[in-house]
């Protein structure tokens, strides 16, 4: 290897000078050049932006991918500049298991599993699309700031701090040189006493004064150079720090896109679940059959006691509202009646509801004016 000894020695000397200046500042033995208040505010704002952006980025990663092993795998693929393999979502995997199980069962439970499995797979596909959109529109800009812009700012700030140490070291050197020059000048102004003082001491004093004058001129030149480099670097760093405002604007736009992606995802999930509830409402209700068998068993144990609901078919026209126990309910979603025993609903309307002895707990009797019929409890918000 070809070592540049001069450059190595110069670098070591510069490092030592900065270390001495930094130590003396910490001990209160040297003066420190303070930056203006506006510059300090810019640096504080930049640090705050970096810290919170890093926290938001990490937590968003956890939100989008809770599995730490999967996050590590994606990180390694990214560092190796390779495309990560497509990963099936938990919803899609659950839907696949449900549909596979339905093939084995072949019962009302199996047919319900098919419907729910299809819905879970659609939810999983919507989740995968949401994850991809969020990663591109929100995570990537935050990562680009942390790995790009912030690294540049940090580099320039470190360089500014080094130049600030060099500047203060030059100020200290100039101060010491002027003190030495003044001392030498005082000694040189004294007239020599040839009886008590050797002429040689007078000559040496005059020579030292000239040397210190040269040292002062050299220190002043080094101070001017150091001040120029510091001012230039301070301006560069200031411009980068002021660019944090543009970063905020960019991140604000990305945040809006992230919220829109979330809203679209949850809306899509809500629509899928509404369709699933409608599909399940049209399937044979196993819970209603179970309640009928329970009622039959109760009827055999208690002879002479009849129930308003004794068959699977509810005769709505014969149902009468009880004297007590009716409540108001707000409809959460639209609902289309599957048959004449049910009541169609419109979102946000208010209806009167009540239950009957032996009735399936998933259903209530709803009344709206002269209309009445069974309504699913999951579509209602019961009011006090």
Tab-separated table of C-alpha atoms in Angstrom:
chain	number	residue	atom	x	y	z
A	1	UNK	CA	0.000	0.000	0.000
A	2	UNK	CA	1.141	3.545	-0.732
A	3	UNK	CA	0.753	5.506	2.495
A	4	UNK	CA	0.886	9.278	2.415
A	5	UNK	CA	2.759	9.901	5.680
A	6	UNK	CA	2.345	13.671	5.506
A	7	UNK	CA	-1.380	13.425	4.986
A	8	UNK	CA	-1.686	10.841	7.759
A	9	UNK	CA	0.285	13.006	10.172
A	10	UNK	CA	-1.727	16.094	9.232
A	11	UNK	CA	-4.997	14.217	9.787
A	12	UNK	CA	-3.821	12.914	13.147
A	13	UNK	CA	-2.763	16.396	14.207
A	14	UNK	CA	-6.101	17.857	13.149
A	15	UNK	CA	-7.978	15.171	15.057
A	16	UNK	CA	-5.850	15.826	18.147
A	17	UNK	CA	-6.470	19.591	17.912
A	18	UNK	CA	-10.231	19.050	17.684
A	19	UNK	CA	-10.147	16.618	20.591
A	20	UNK	CA	-8.254	19.121	22.746
A	21	UNK	CA	-10.653	21.930	21.810
A	22	UNK	CA	-13.706	19.762	22.526
A	23	UNK	CA	-12.301	18.665	25.906
A	24	UNK	CA	-11.443	22.212	26.944
A	25	UNK	CA	-14.958	23.353	25.995
A	26	UNK	CA	-16.510	20.629	28.120
A	27	UNK	CA	-14.266	21.633	31.029
A	28	UNK	CA	-15.097	25.319	30.563
A	29	UNK	CA	-11.516	26.216	29.707
A	30	UNK	CA	-12.160	27.390	26.139
A	31	UNK	CA	-14.736	29.539	24.401
A	32	UNK	CA	-17.252	28.032	22.015
A	33	UNK	CA	-18.787	29.675	18.957
A	34	UNK	CA	-22.556	29.637	19.421
A	35	UNK	CA	-24.937	29.336	16.494
A	36	UNK	CA	-27.775	31.827	16.146
A	37	UNK	CA	-31.199	31.028	17.640
A	38	UNK	CA	-32.825	30.430	14.245
A	39	UNK	CA	-30.164	27.868	13.341
A	40	UNK	CA	-30.600	26.107	16.686
A	41	UNK	CA	-34.383	25.970	16.124
A	42	UNK	CA	-33.836	24.453	12.678
A	43	UNK	CA	-31.605	21.744	14.122
A	44	UNK	CA	-34.055	21.012	16.931
A	45	UNK	CA	-36.913	20.749	14.442
A	46	UNK	CA	-34.865	18.432	12.229
A	47	UNK	CA	-34.015	16.154	15.166
A	48	UNK	CA	-37.674	16.058	16.204
A	49	UNK	CA	-38.719	15.203	12.644
A	50	UNK	CA	-36.176	12.407	12.411
A	51	UNK	CA	-37.088	10.859	15.776
A	52	UNK	CA	-40.855	10.841	15.195
A	53	UNK	CA	-40.551	9.768	11.574
A	54	UNK	CA	-38.469	6.811	12.693
A	55	UNK	CA	-41.055	5.823	15.330
A	56	UNK	CA	-43.970	6.203	12.904
A	57	UNK	CA	-42.116	4.199	10.272
A	58	UNK	CA	-41.320	1.330	12.672
A	59	UNK	CA	-44.851	1.161	14.061
A	60	UNK	CA	-46.408	1.303	10.591
A	61	UNK	CA	-44.213	-1.639	9.648
A	62	UNK	CA	-45.553	-3.531	12.663
A	63	UNK	CA	-49.128	-2.599	11.726
A	64	UNK	CA	-48.775	-3.793	8.148
A	65	UNK	CA	-46.692	-6.862	8.987
A	66	UNK	CA	-47.023	-8.013	12.632
A	67	UNK	CA	-44.748	-11.024	12.037
A	68	UNK	CA	-41.147	-9.971	12.915
A	69	UNK	CA	-39.666	-12.908	10.982
A	70	UNK	CA	-41.468	-11.798	7.833
A	71	UNK	CA	-40.201	-8.247	8.332
A	72	UNK	CA	-36.621	-9.489	8.665
A	73	UNK	CA	-37.027	-11.580	5.519
A	74	UNK	CA	-38.340	-8.587	3.563
A	75	UNK	CA	-35.451	-6.465	4.881
A	76	UNK	CA	-32.872	-9.018	3.713
A	77	UNK	CA	-34.433	-9.290	0.263
A	78	UNK	CA	-34.394	-5.500	0.006
A	79	UNK	CA	-30.723	-5.247	1.005
A	80	UNK	CA	-29.839	-7.986	-1.491
A	81	UNK	CA	-31.756	-6.038	-4.144
A	82	UNK	CA	-34.000	-9.015	-4.863
A	83	UNK	CA	-37.762	-9.214	-5.114
A	84	UNK	CA	-39.402	-10.832	-2.108
A	85	UNK	CA	-41.638	-13.832	-2.928
A	86	UNK	CA	-45.390	-13.242	-2.840
A	87	UNK	CA	-46.795	-14.236	0.545
A	88	UNK	CA	-50.377	-15.416	1.079
A	89	UNK	CA	-52.259	-13.440	3.719
A	90	UNK	CA	-53.769	-14.979	6.833
A	91	UNK	CA	-57.270	-14.271	5.566
A	92	UNK	CA	-56.627	-16.076	2.289
A	93	UNK	CA	-55.108	-19.027	4.139
A	94	UNK	CA	-58.085	-19.223	6.511
A	95	UNK	CA	-60.506	-19.091	3.588
A	96	UNK	CA	-58.632	-21.891	1.850
A	97	UNK	CA	-58.767	-24.070	4.985
A	98	UNK	CA	-62.501	-23.428	5.365
A	99	UNK	CA	-63.250	-24.381	1.770
A	100	UNK	CA	-61.099	-27.508	2.019
A	101	UNK	CA	-62.917	-28.504	5.214
A	102	UNK	CA	-66.291	-27.939	3.554
A	103	UNK	CA	-65.422	-30.565	0.937
A	104	UNK	CA	-64.987	-33.105	3.720
A	105	UNK	CA	-68.113	-32.232	5.709
A	106	UNK	CA	-70.868	-31.948	3.103
A	107	UNK	CA	-73.463	-30.665	5.604
A	108	UNK	CA	-75.178	-27.331	6.338
A	109	UNK	CA	-72.040	-26.515	8.292
A	110	UNK	CA	-69.971	-27.321	5.205
A	111	UNK	CA	-72.084	-25.149	2.912
A	112	UNK	CA	-71.738	-22.284	5.389
A	113	UNK	CA	-67.977	-22.812	5.519
A	114	UNK	CA	-67.847	-22.420	1.727
A	115	UNK	CA	-69.580	-19.037	1.912
A	116	UNK	CA	-67.436	-17.810	4.804
A	117	UNK	CA	-64.265	-19.162	3.172
A	118	UNK	CA	-64.991	-17.256	-0.046
A	119	UNK	CA	-65.502	-14.086	1.961
A	120	UNK	CA	-62.273	-14.612	3.927
A	121	UNK	CA	-60.319	-15.077	0.713
A	122	UNK	CA	-61.757	-11.833	-0.663
A	123	UNK	CA	-60.842	-10.086	2.580
A	124	UNK	CA	-57.319	-11.499	2.348
A	125	UNK	CA	-56.931	-10.304	-1.243
A	126	UNK	CA	-58.133	-6.830	-0.221
A	127	UNK	CA	-55.619	-6.843	2.648
A	128	UNK	CA	-52.756	-7.771	0.312
A	129	UNK	CA	-53.667	-4.909	-2.013
A	130	UNK	CA	-53.840	-2.537	0.959
A	131	UNK	CA	-50.412	-3.642	2.180
A	132	UNK	CA	-48.853	-3.089	-1.226
A	133	UNK	CA	-50.462	0.335	-1.644
A	134	UNK	CA	-49.451	1.471	1.848
A	135	UNK	CA	-45.863	0.298	1.395
A	136	UNK	CA	-45.495	2.288	-1.828
A	137	UNK	CA	-47.396	5.441	-0.855
A	138	UNK	CA	-46.397	5.780	2.830
A	139	UNK	CA	-43.569	3.528	4.001
A	140	UNK	CA	-41.253	4.120	1.040
A	141	UNK	CA	-41.212	7.963	1.340
A	142	UNK	CA	-40.521	7.726	5.077
A	143	UNK	CA	-37.689	5.256	4.494
A	144	UNK	CA	-36.250	7.421	1.720
A	145	UNK	CA	-36.116	10.364	4.119
A	146	UNK	CA	-34.425	8.371	6.880
A	147	UNK	CA	-31.924	6.646	4.602
A	148	UNK	CA	-31.345	9.503	2.166
A	149	UNK	CA	-32.123	13.082	3.194
A	150	UNK	CA	-31.431	12.576	6.882
A	151	UNK	CA	-28.067	10.902	6.265
A	152	UNK	CA	-27.049	13.870	4.111
A	153	UNK	CA	-28.155	16.326	6.811
A	154	UNK	CA	-26.289	14.369	9.491
A	155	UNK	CA	-23.130	14.285	7.389
A	156	UNK	CA	-23.196	18.049	6.788
A	157	UNK	CA	-23.913	18.725	10.470
A	158	UNK	CA	-20.914	16.646	11.517
A	159	UNK	CA	-18.753	18.539	9.041
A	160	UNK	CA	-20.069	21.843	10.412
A	161	UNK	CA	-19.238	20.766	13.965
A	162	UNK	CA	-15.678	19.845	12.922
A	163	UNK	CA	-15.212	23.201	11.211
A	164	UNK	CA	-16.606	24.913	14.282
A	165	UNK	CA	-13.969	23.160	16.423
A	166	UNK	CA	-11.282	24.209	13.943
A	167	UNK	CA	-12.519	27.813	14.076
A	168	UNK	CA	-12.510	27.928	17.863
A	169	UNK	CA	-9.067	26.288	17.954
A	170	UNK	CA	-7.789	29.050	15.629
A	171	UNK	CA	-9.324	31.680	17.901
A	172	UNK	CA	-7.603	30.134	20.903
A	173	UNK	CA	-4.285	29.925	19.048
A	174	UNK	CA	-4.520	33.582	17.979
A	175	UNK	CA	-5.387	34.655	21.498
A	176	UNK	CA	-2.355	32.846	22.924
A	177	UNK	CA	-0.091	34.225	20.201
A	178	UNK	CA	-1.182	37.812	20.920
A	179	UNK	CA	-0.586	37.361	24.627
A	180	UNK	CA	2.900	35.988	23.922
A	181	UNK	CA	3.606	38.818	21.477
A	182	UNK	CA	2.550	41.439	24.004
A	183	UNK	CA	4.739	39.875	26.653
A	184	UNK	CA	7.729	39.747	24.305
A	185	UNK	CA	7.141	43.355	23.252
A	186	UNK	CA	7.156	44.507	26.884
A	187	UNK	CA	10.416	42.732	27.499
A	188	UNK	CA	11.911	44.205	24.304
A	189	UNK	CA	10.990	47.803	25.222
A	190	UNK	CA	13.058	47.649	28.393
A	191	UNK	CA	16.534	49.271	27.865
A	192	UNK	CA	19.387	46.844	28.500
A	193	UNK	CA	21.573	47.396	31.555
A	194	UNK	CA	25.032	46.343	30.415
A	195	UNK	CA	26.273	46.201	33.944
A	196	UNK	CA	23.583	43.849	35.248
A	197	UNK	CA	22.133	42.259	32.113
A	198	UNK	CA	23.940	40.627	29.277
A	199	UNK	CA	23.425	42.218	25.865
A	200	UNK	CA	22.620	38.783	24.497
A	201	UNK	CA	19.336	38.628	26.483
A	202	UNK	CA	18.182	41.879	24.902
A	203	UNK	CA	18.926	40.554	21.429
A	204	UNK	CA	17.037	37.323	22.141
A	205	UNK	CA	14.034	39.268	23.464
A	206	UNK	CA	13.859	41.344	20.279
A	207	UNK	CA	14.138	38.202	18.156
A	208	UNK	CA	11.313	36.513	20.138
A	209	UNK	CA	9.091	39.533	19.620
A	210	UNK	CA	9.599	39.299	15.849
A	211	UNK	CA	8.871	35.576	15.886
A	212	UNK	CA	5.650	36.074	17.839
A	213	UNK	CA	4.591	38.785	15.409
A	214	UNK	CA	4.962	36.312	12.582
A	215	UNK	CA	3.032	33.736	14.614
A	216	UNK	CA	0.202	36.247	15.137
A	217	UNK	CA	0.022	36.978	11.414
A	218	UNK	CA	-0.068	33.259	10.658
A	219	UNK	CA	-2.796	32.667	13.260
A	220	UNK	CA	-4.873	35.541	11.888
A	221	UNK	CA	-4.618	34.086	8.372
A	222	UNK	CA	-5.644	30.628	9.599
A	223	UNK	CA	-8.566	32.194	11.489
A	224	UNK	CA	-9.789	33.992	8.354
A	225	UNK	CA	-9.640	30.742	6.359
A	226	UNK	CA	-11.389	28.782	9.115
A	227	UNK	CA	-14.090	31.459	9.428
A	228	UNK	CA	-14.726	31.387	5.673
A	229	UNK	CA	-15.024	27.593	5.589
A	230	UNK	CA	-17.289	27.602	8.650
A	231	UNK	CA	-19.599	30.258	7.186
A	232	UNK	CA	-19.844	28.407	3.875
A	233	UNK	CA	-20.627	25.104	5.604
A	234	UNK	CA	-23.148	26.801	7.912
A	235	UNK	CA	-25.022	28.114	4.875
A	236	UNK	CA	-25.082	24.675	3.249
A	237	UNK	CA	-26.360	23.088	6.456
A	238	UNK	CA	-28.949	25.834	6.915
A	239	UNK	CA	-30.392	25.208	3.459
A	240	UNK	CA	-30.662	21.479	4.146
A	241	UNK	CA	-32.350	22.088	7.500
A	242	UNK	CA	-34.824	24.503	5.958
A	243	UNK	CA	-35.702	21.730	3.507
A	244	UNK	CA	-37.388	19.910	6.416
A	245	UNK	CA	-40.462	22.051	5.693
A	246	UNK	CA	-40.674	20.498	2.219
A	247	UNK	CA	-40.283	17.083	3.831
A	248	UNK	CA	-43.295	17.790	6.043
A	249	UNK	CA	-45.360	18.765	3.004
A	250	UNK	CA	-44.361	15.577	1.186
A	251	UNK	CA	-45.097	13.398	4.217
A	252	UNK	CA	-48.474	15.115	4.636
A	253	UNK	CA	-49.418	14.124	1.096
A	254	UNK	CA	-48.253	10.567	1.742
A	255	UNK	CA	-50.261	10.473	4.970
A	256	UNK	CA	-53.429	11.434	3.062
A	257	UNK	CA	-52.775	8.631	0.591
A	258	UNK	CA	-52.286	6.174	3.473
A	259	UNK	CA	-55.585	7.219	5.060
A	260	UNK	CA	-57.390	6.901	1.732
A	261	UNK	CA	-55.951	3.406	1.274
A	262	UNK	CA	-57.096	2.446	4.774
A	263	UNK	CA	-60.578	3.860	4.191
A	264	UNK	CA	-60.910	2.006	0.882
A	265	UNK	CA	-59.700	-1.226	2.498
A	266	UNK	CA	-62.112	-1.086	5.430
A	267	UNK	CA	-64.978	-0.060	3.153
A	268	UNK	CA	-64.279	-3.035	0.932
A	269	UNK	CA	-64.147	-5.329	3.980
A	270	UNK	CA	-67.448	-3.913	5.201
A	271	UNK	CA	-69.104	-4.584	1.847
A	272	UNK	CA	-67.778	-8.150	1.788
A	273	UNK	CA	-69.132	-8.776	5.290
A	274	UNK	CA	-72.519	-7.320	4.378
A	275	UNK	CA	-72.748	-9.656	1.418
A	276	UNK	CA	-71.707	-12.573	3.635
A	277	UNK	CA	-74.424	-11.747	6.181
A	278	UNK	CA	-77.035	-11.663	3.428
A	279	UNK	CA	-75.815	-15.000	2.061
A	280	UNK	CA	-75.884	-16.580	5.504
A	281	UNK	CA	-79.374	-15.234	6.091
A	282	UNK	CA	-80.613	-17.188	3.066
A	283	UNK	CA	-79.081	-20.467	4.243
A	284	UNK	CA	-80.975	-22.914	6.511
A	285	UNK	CA	-80.592	-21.672	10.065
A	286	UNK	CA	-79.180	-24.440	12.211
A	287	UNK	CA	-79.714	-22.325	15.320
A	288	UNK	CA	-83.438	-22.090	14.597
A	289	UNK	CA	-83.617	-25.873	14.262
A	290	UNK	CA	-81.793	-26.309	17.551
A	291	UNK	CA	-84.152	-23.934	19.294
A	292	UNK	CA	-87.139	-25.854	17.859
A	293	UNK	CA	-85.782	-29.125	19.211
A	294	UNK	CA	-85.202	-27.489	22.578
A	295	UNK	CA	-88.754	-26.220	22.604
A	296	UNK	CA	-90.094	-29.654	21.699
A	297	UNK	CA	-88.138	-31.185	24.554
A	298	UNK	CA	-89.419	-28.537	26.936
A	299	UNK	CA	-92.977	-29.100	25.731
A	300	UNK	CA	-92.738	-32.856	26.408
A	301	UNK	CA	-91.559	-32.224	29.959
A	302	UNK	CA	-94.221	-29.610	30.708
A	303	UNK	CA	-97.569	-30.821	29.406
A	304	UNK	CA	-100.315	-28.331	28.776
A	305	UNK	CA	-97.906	-25.415	28.332
A	306	UNK	CA	-97.948	-24.014	24.793
A	307	UNK	CA	-95.493	-21.572	23.181
A	308	UNK	CA	-96.220	-18.815	20.644
A	309	UNK	CA	-93.425	-20.233	18.437
A	310	UNK	CA	-93.960	-23.964	17.937
A	311	UNK	CA	-92.984	-24.491	14.316
A	312	UNK	CA	-90.223	-23.409	12.003
A	313	UNK	CA	-92.667	-21.161	10.138
A	314	UNK	CA	-93.572	-17.989	12.007
A	315	UNK	CA	-97.021	-16.567	11.160
A	316	UNK	CA	-96.248	-12.851	11.293
A	317	UNK	CA	-99.862	-11.754	10.949
A	318	UNK	CA	-100.729	-13.558	14.192
A	319	UNK	CA	-97.861	-12.014	16.204
A	320	UNK	CA	-98.923	-9.395	18.740
A	321	UNK	CA	-96.549	-6.958	20.427
A	322	UNK	CA	-96.190	-7.602	24.173
A	323	UNK	CA	-97.458	-5.013	26.635
A	324	UNK	CA	-93.906	-4.508	27.926
A	325	UNK	CA	-90.431	-5.234	26.581
A	326	UNK	CA	-90.564	-3.299	23.290
A	327	UNK	CA	-87.524	-1.202	22.389
A	328	UNK	CA	-86.418	1.210	19.711
A	329	UNK	CA	-83.580	0.181	17.422
A	330	UNK	CA	-81.526	1.946	14.780
A	331	UNK	CA	-80.832	0.055	11.560
A	332	UNK	CA	-77.107	-0.134	10.806
A	333	UNK	CA	-77.193	-1.614	7.279
A	334	UNK	CA	-79.676	-2.220	4.488
A	335	UNK	CA	-81.294	-5.654	4.636
A	336	UNK	CA	-83.427	-7.387	1.995
A	337	UNK	CA	-86.044	-9.771	3.373
A	338	UNK	CA	-85.472	-13.380	2.314
A	339	UNK	CA	-89.176	-14.303	2.595
A	340	UNK	CA	-92.554	-12.934	3.696
A	341	UNK	CA	-91.802	-13.589	7.383
A	342	UNK	CA	-88.912	-11.073	7.370
A	343	UNK	CA	-88.931	-7.279	7.276
A	344	UNK	CA	-86.717	-5.380	4.835
A	345	UNK	CA	-84.611	-2.647	6.419
A	346	UNK	CA	-83.028	0.620	5.349
A	347	UNK	CA	-79.885	1.939	6.998
A	348	UNK	CA	-80.351	4.643	9.681
A	349	UNK	CA	-84.118	4.172	10.069
A	350	UNK	CA	-85.711	3.623	13.507
A	351	UNK	CA	-88.003	0.664	14.178
A	352	UNK	CA	-89.668	-0.953	17.181
A	353	UNK	CA	-88.385	-4.400	18.124
A	354	UNK	CA	-89.269	-7.103	20.627
A	355	UNK	CA	-88.742	-10.790	21.121
A	356	UNK	CA	-91.052	-13.729	21.680
A	357	UNK	CA	-90.646	-16.700	24.017
A	358	UNK	CA	-88.688	-19.477	22.355
A	359	UNK	CA	-87.554	-17.269	19.467
A	360	UNK	CA	-84.023	-17.601	18.055
A	361	UNK	CA	-81.745	-15.133	19.857
A	362	UNK	CA	-80.240	-14.017	16.532
A	363	UNK	CA	-83.587	-12.556	15.432
A	364	UNK	CA	-86.139	-10.060	16.724
A	365	UNK	CA	-89.604	-9.018	15.605
A	366	UNK	CA	-89.458	-5.582	14.027
A	367	UNK	CA	-92.348	-3.169	13.415
A	368	UNK	CA	-92.446	-0.130	11.174
A	369	UNK	CA	-95.917	1.358	11.002
A	370	UNK	CA	-98.246	-1.401	9.821
A	371	UNK	CA	-95.379	-3.590	8.638
A	372	UNK	CA	-93.802	-6.254	10.818
A	373	UNK	CA	-91.439	-9.171	10.394
A	374	UNK	CA	-88.300	-10.882	11.616
A	375	UNK	CA	-85.092	-8.819	11.548
A	376	UNK	CA	-81.490	-9.956	12.262
A	377	UNK	CA	-80.019	-8.584	15.497
A	378	UNK	CA	-76.616	-7.969	13.869
A	379	UNK	CA	-78.158	-5.311	11.636
A	380	UNK	CA	-79.491	-3.303	14.590
A	381	UNK	CA	-78.253	-0.988	17.291
A	382	UNK	CA	-80.618	-1.303	20.255
A	383	UNK	CA	-81.458	2.013	21.868
A	384	UNK	CA	-82.380	2.533	25.511
